[in-house]
XYZ file of C-alpha atoms in Angstrom:
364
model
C 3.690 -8.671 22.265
C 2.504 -12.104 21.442
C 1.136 -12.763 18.423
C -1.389 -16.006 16.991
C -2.488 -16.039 13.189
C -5.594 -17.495 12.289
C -5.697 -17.647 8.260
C -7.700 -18.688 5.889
C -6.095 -21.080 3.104
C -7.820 -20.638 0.041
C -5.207 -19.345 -2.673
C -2.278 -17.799 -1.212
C -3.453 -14.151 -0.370
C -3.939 -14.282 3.004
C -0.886 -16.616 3.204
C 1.389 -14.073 1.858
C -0.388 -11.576 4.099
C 0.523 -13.589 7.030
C 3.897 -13.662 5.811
C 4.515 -9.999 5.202
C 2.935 -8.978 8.637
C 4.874 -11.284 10.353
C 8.108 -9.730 9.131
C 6.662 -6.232 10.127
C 5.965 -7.635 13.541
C 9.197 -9.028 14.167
C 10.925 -6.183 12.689
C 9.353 -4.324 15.967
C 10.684 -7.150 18.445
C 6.974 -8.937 18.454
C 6.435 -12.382 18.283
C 4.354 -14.814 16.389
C 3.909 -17.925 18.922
C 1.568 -19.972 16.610
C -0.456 -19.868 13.134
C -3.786 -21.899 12.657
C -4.728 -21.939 8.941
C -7.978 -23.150 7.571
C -7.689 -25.670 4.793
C -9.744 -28.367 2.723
C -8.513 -31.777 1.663
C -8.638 -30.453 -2.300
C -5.675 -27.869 -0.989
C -1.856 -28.248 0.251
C -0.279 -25.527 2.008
C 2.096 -24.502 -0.289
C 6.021 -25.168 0.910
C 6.957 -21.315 0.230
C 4.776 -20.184 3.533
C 5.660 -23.063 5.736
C 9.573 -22.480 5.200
C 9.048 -18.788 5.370
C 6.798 -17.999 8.369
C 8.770 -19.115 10.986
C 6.413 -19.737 13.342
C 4.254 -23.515 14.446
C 2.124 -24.179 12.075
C -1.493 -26.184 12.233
C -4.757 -26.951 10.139
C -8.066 -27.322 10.457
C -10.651 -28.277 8.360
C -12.463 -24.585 7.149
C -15.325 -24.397 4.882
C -14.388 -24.453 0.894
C -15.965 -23.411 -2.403
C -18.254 -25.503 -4.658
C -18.001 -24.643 -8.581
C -20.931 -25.195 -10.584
C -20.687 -28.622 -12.647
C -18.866 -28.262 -15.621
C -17.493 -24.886 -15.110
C -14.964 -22.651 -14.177
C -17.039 -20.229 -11.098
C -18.138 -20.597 -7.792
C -21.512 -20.906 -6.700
C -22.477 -19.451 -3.785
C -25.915 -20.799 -3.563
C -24.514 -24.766 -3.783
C -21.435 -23.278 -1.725
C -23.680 -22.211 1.171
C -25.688 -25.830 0.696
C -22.509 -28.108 0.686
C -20.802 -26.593 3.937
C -24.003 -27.122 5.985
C -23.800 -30.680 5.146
C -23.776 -32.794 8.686
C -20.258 -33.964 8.264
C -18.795 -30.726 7.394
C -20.666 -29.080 10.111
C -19.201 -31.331 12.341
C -15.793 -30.848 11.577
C -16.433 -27.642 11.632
C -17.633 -27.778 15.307
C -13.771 -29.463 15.775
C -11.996 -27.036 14.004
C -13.780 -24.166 16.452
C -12.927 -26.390 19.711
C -9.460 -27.026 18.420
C -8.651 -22.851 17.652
C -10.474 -21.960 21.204
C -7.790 -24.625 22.988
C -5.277 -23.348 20.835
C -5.509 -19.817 21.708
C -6.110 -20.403 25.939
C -2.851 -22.799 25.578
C -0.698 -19.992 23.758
C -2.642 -16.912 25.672
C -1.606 -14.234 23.164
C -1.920 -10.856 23.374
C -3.755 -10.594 20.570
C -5.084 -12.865 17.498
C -4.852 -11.382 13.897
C -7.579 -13.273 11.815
C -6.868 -13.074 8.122
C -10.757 -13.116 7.072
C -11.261 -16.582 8.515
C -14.927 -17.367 9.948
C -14.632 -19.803 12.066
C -12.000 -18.449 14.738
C -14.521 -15.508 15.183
C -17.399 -18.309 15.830
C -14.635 -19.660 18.665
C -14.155 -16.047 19.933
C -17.748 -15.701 20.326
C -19.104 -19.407 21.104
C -16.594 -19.725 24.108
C -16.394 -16.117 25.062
C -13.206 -16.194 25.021
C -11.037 -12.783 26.621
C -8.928 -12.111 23.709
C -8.559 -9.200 21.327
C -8.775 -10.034 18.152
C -8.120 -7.287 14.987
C -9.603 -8.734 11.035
C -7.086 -8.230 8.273
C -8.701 -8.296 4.831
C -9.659 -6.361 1.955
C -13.141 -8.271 2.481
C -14.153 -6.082 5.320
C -14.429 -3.079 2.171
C -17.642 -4.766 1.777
C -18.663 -3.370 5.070
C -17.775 0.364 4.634
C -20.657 2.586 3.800
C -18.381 4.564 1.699
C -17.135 1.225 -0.115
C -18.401 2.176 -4.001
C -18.555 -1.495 -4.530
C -20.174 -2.587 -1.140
C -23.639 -1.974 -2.661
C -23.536 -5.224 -4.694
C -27.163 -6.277 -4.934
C -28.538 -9.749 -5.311
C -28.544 -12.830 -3.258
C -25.170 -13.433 -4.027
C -24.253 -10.132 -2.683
C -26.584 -10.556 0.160
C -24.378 -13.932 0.626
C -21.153 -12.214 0.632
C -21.804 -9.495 3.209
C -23.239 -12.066 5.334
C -19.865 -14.320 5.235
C -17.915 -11.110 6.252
C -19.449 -9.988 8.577
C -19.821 -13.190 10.539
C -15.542 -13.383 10.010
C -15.702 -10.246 11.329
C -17.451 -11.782 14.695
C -15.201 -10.941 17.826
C -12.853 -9.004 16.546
C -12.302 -5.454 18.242
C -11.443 -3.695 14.735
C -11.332 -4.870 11.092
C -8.013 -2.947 8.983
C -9.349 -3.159 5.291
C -7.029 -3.475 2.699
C -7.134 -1.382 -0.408
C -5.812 -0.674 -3.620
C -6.239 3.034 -2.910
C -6.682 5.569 0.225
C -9.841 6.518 1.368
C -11.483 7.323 4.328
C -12.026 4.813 7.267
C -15.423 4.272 8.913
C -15.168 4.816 12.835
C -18.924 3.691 13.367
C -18.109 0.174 11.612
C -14.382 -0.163 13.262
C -12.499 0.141 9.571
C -9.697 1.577 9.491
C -8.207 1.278 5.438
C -4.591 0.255 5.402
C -2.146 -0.224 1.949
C -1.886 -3.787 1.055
C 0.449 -6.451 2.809
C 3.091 -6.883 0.229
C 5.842 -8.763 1.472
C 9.350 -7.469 0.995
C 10.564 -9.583 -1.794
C 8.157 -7.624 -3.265
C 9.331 -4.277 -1.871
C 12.359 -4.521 -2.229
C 13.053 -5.635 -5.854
C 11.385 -2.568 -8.067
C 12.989 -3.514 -11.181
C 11.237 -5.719 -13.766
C 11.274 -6.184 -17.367
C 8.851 -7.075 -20.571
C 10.200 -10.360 -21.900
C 8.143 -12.191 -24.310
C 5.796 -14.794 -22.516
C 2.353 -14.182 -20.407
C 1.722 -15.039 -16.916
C -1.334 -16.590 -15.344
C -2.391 -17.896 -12.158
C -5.928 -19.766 -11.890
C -7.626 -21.168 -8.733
C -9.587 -23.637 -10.065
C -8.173 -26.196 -12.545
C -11.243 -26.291 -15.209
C -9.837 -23.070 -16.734
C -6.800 -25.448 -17.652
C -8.631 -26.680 -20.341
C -9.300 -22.795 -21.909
C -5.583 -22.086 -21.571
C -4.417 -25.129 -23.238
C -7.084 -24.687 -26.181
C -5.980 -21.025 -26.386
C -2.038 -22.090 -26.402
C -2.574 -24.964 -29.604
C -4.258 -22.591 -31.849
C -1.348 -19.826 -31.006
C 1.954 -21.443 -31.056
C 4.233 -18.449 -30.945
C 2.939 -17.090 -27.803
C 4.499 -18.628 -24.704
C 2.510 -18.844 -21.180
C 3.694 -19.980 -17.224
C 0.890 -20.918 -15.872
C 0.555 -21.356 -11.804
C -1.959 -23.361 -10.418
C -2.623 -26.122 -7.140
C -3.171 -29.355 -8.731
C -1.404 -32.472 -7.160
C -2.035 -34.734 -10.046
C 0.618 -33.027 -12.386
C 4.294 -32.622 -11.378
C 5.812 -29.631 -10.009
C 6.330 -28.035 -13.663
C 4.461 -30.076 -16.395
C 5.104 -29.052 -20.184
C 1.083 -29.289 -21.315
C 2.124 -27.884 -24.911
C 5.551 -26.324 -26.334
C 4.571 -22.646 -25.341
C 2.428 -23.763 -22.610
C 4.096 -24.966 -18.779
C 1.862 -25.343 -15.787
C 3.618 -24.995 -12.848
C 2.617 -25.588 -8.787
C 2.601 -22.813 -6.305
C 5.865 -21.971 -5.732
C 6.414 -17.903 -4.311
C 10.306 -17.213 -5.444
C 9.539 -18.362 -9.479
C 6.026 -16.766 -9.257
C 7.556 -13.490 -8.417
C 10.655 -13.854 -10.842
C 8.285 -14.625 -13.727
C 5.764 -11.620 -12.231
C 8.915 -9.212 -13.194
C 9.662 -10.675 -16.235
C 6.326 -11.485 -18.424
C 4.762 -8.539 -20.103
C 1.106 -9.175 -18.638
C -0.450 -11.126 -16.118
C -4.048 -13.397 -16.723
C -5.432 -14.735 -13.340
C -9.100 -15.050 -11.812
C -8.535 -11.491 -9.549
C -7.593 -12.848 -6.338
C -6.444 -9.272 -4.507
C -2.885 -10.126 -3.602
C -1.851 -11.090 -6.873
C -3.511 -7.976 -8.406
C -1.765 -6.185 -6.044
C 1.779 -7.411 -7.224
C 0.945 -6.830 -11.039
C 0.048 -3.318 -10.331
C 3.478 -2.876 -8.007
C 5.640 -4.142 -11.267
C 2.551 -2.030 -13.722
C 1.720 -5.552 -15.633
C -0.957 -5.383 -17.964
C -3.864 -7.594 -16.764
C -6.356 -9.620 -17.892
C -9.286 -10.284 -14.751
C -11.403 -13.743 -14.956
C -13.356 -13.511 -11.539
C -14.635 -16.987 -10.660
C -16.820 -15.472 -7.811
C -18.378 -11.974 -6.747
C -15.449 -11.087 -4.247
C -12.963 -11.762 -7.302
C -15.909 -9.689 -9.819
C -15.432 -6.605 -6.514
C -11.762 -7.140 -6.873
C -11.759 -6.544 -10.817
C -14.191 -3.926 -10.955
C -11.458 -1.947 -8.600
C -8.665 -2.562 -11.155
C -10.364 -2.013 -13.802
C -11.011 1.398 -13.278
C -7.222 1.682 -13.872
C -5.998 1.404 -17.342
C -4.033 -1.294 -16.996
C -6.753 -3.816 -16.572
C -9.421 -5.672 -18.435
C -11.926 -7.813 -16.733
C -13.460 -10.771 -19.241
C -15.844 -13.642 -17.974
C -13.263 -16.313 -19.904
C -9.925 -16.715 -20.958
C -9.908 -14.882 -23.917
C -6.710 -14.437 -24.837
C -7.093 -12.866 -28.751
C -8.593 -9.649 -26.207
C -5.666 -9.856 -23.908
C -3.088 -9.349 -26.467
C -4.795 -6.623 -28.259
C -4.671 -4.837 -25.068
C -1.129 -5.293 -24.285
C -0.534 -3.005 -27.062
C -2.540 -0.164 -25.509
C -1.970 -0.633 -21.743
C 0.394 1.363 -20.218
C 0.666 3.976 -16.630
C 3.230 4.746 -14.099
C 2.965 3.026 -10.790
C 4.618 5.912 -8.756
C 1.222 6.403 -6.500
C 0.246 3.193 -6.113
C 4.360 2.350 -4.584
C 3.794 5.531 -2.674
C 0.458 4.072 -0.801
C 2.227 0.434 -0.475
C 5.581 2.582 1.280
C 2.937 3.660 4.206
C 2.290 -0.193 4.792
C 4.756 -0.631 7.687
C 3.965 2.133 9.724
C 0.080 1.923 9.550
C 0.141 -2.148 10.572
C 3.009 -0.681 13.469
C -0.081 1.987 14.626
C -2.879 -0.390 14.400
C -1.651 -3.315 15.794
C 0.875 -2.277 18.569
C 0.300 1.396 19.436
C -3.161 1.166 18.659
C -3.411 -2.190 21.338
C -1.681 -0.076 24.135
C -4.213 3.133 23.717
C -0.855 5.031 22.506
């Protein structure tokens, strides 16, 4: 079968997701024939995914976050506001023509949309004939069973909206979770393990050397970290972030180093720190509880506050609205778990993305 990707750019989640179920794919003698992946001009594509994924690779211009001024999380509200601004709508209208040619020049046999809206407005604009399946762990938020899908507010009014309208076109949605559960036939979900790719997988052992991870999506929680690091020398940090106005590694403080995206040192210092700080983005969570990090959750918006609020009700995680550090370290020293189930649900992976997206296609 013939595969096209349609991603969504923000962070690298659903860029390592890509990655991991393209490997699966392949694996089974499938092709991917392109990848479309949404971006803004505040983002690069980071090198890792386009030497890894193997496959043509294009932009287009997708809508993009707006943080309240002066601090470190998203507002929905002013989010909604900026991205129905005339010249982003217009681009917008571009970006839908230029996935709708895409996908009637490549004629695949089906598109995989890693929670992306607008290729589900081209789906449905242009009527195209295509079957299209929604990987995310976003599409939780439309499970009636989904303990967390209940979130109440306009915020949480906002997010179910933005799902569901990613969800548009597609003939089934495979949520991703942190845990089994049920599906929900009425809705299309059908809950699947996370999309961990095999560097991951494959390389169980870690360690607990002497140094804390984070990874932050927006750069105005630099300033917290580097506050944090003067007034506690002895405690070293690697912090990952996306910000093009700093070198590839830049040495902010003598325990603190900021480092761009890059996926083969993330993972190496994933395996080696002994806990993990970052705003609760789901993939990375998902790699800290593979390797049973302690973790500190920041959420910057309500998906990443659904995300925490999950982990959390592990042990191993504390959520806190800032970087607060002086918590963080106190809780190293009480954190603790075996990761034997949660390896055991990420081992069915393979074989559930194998049913859903190839036997499940053919009616087998």
């Amino acid at each position: 079968m013939r595969y096209l990707f349609v991603v969504q750019g923000e962070g690298r989640g659903h860029l390592t997701q890509a990655l991991s179920l393209a490997s699966i794919l392949r694996r089974q003698g499938h092709e991917v024939v392109k990848v479309l992946v949404g971006h803004t001009r505040h983002r690069q594509i980071p090198e890792f995914f386009l030497r890894e994924i193997d496959a043509p690779v294009d932009t287009f211009e997708a809508p993009q976050f707006s943080f309240k001024a002066g601090d470190t999380h998203v507002s929905l509200v002013q989010t909604v506001v900026a991205n129905m601004a005339p010249r982003r709508v217009e681009a917008y209208v571009r970006s839908i023509c230029f996935i709708r040619s895409q996908i009637l020049k490549y004629r695949p046999d089906e598109v995989v949309n890693f929670y992306e809206m607008l290729s589900g407005l081209a789906v449905k604009c242009f009527r195209l004939s295509v079957d299209m399946v929604g990987v995310g762990h976003q599409y939780l938020m439309l499970h009636r069973g989904y303990r967390q899908g209940s979130r109440r507010g306009l915020n949480g009014w906002l997010l179910r909206q933005h799902v569901r309208m990613s969800a548009l076109g597609c003939n089934r949605l495979l949520a991703l979770s942190f845990y089994p559960m049920a599906g929900d036939a009425t809705r299309r979900i059908t809950i699947v393990p996370p999309l961990l790719r095999k560097e991951v997988l494959h390389n169980k052992e870690c360690s607990q050397e002497n140094f804390i991870l984070g990874y932050i999506v927006n750069n105005a929680f630099a300033d917290q970290i580097k506050a944090w690091s003067k007034e506690h020398p002895d405690c070293e940090l690697h912090v990952f972030w996306d910000n093009r106005d700093y070198p590839e590694m830049w040495k902010a403080e003598r325990n603190l180093t900021f480092h761009r995206v890059n996926d083969k040192l993330f993972l190496s210092l994933m395996r080696r720190c002994k806990g993990y700080v970052t705003t609760a983005g789901f993939e990375s969570v998902c790699e800290a509880l593979f390797y049973n990090k302690p973790m500190m959750l920041i959420p910057a918006h309500i998906e990443q506050e659904i995300n925490a609020a999950d982990a959390a009700s592990s042990d191993i995680a504390i959520v806190s609205d800032k970087f607060d550090l002086n918590r963080f370290v106190e809780h190293l020293g009480r954190s603790g778990g075996e990761s034997f189930l949660y390896r055991k649900w990420l081992g069915m992976s393979e074989t559930a993305f194998v049913d859903q997206l190839i036997r499940e296609h053919h009616g087998v």
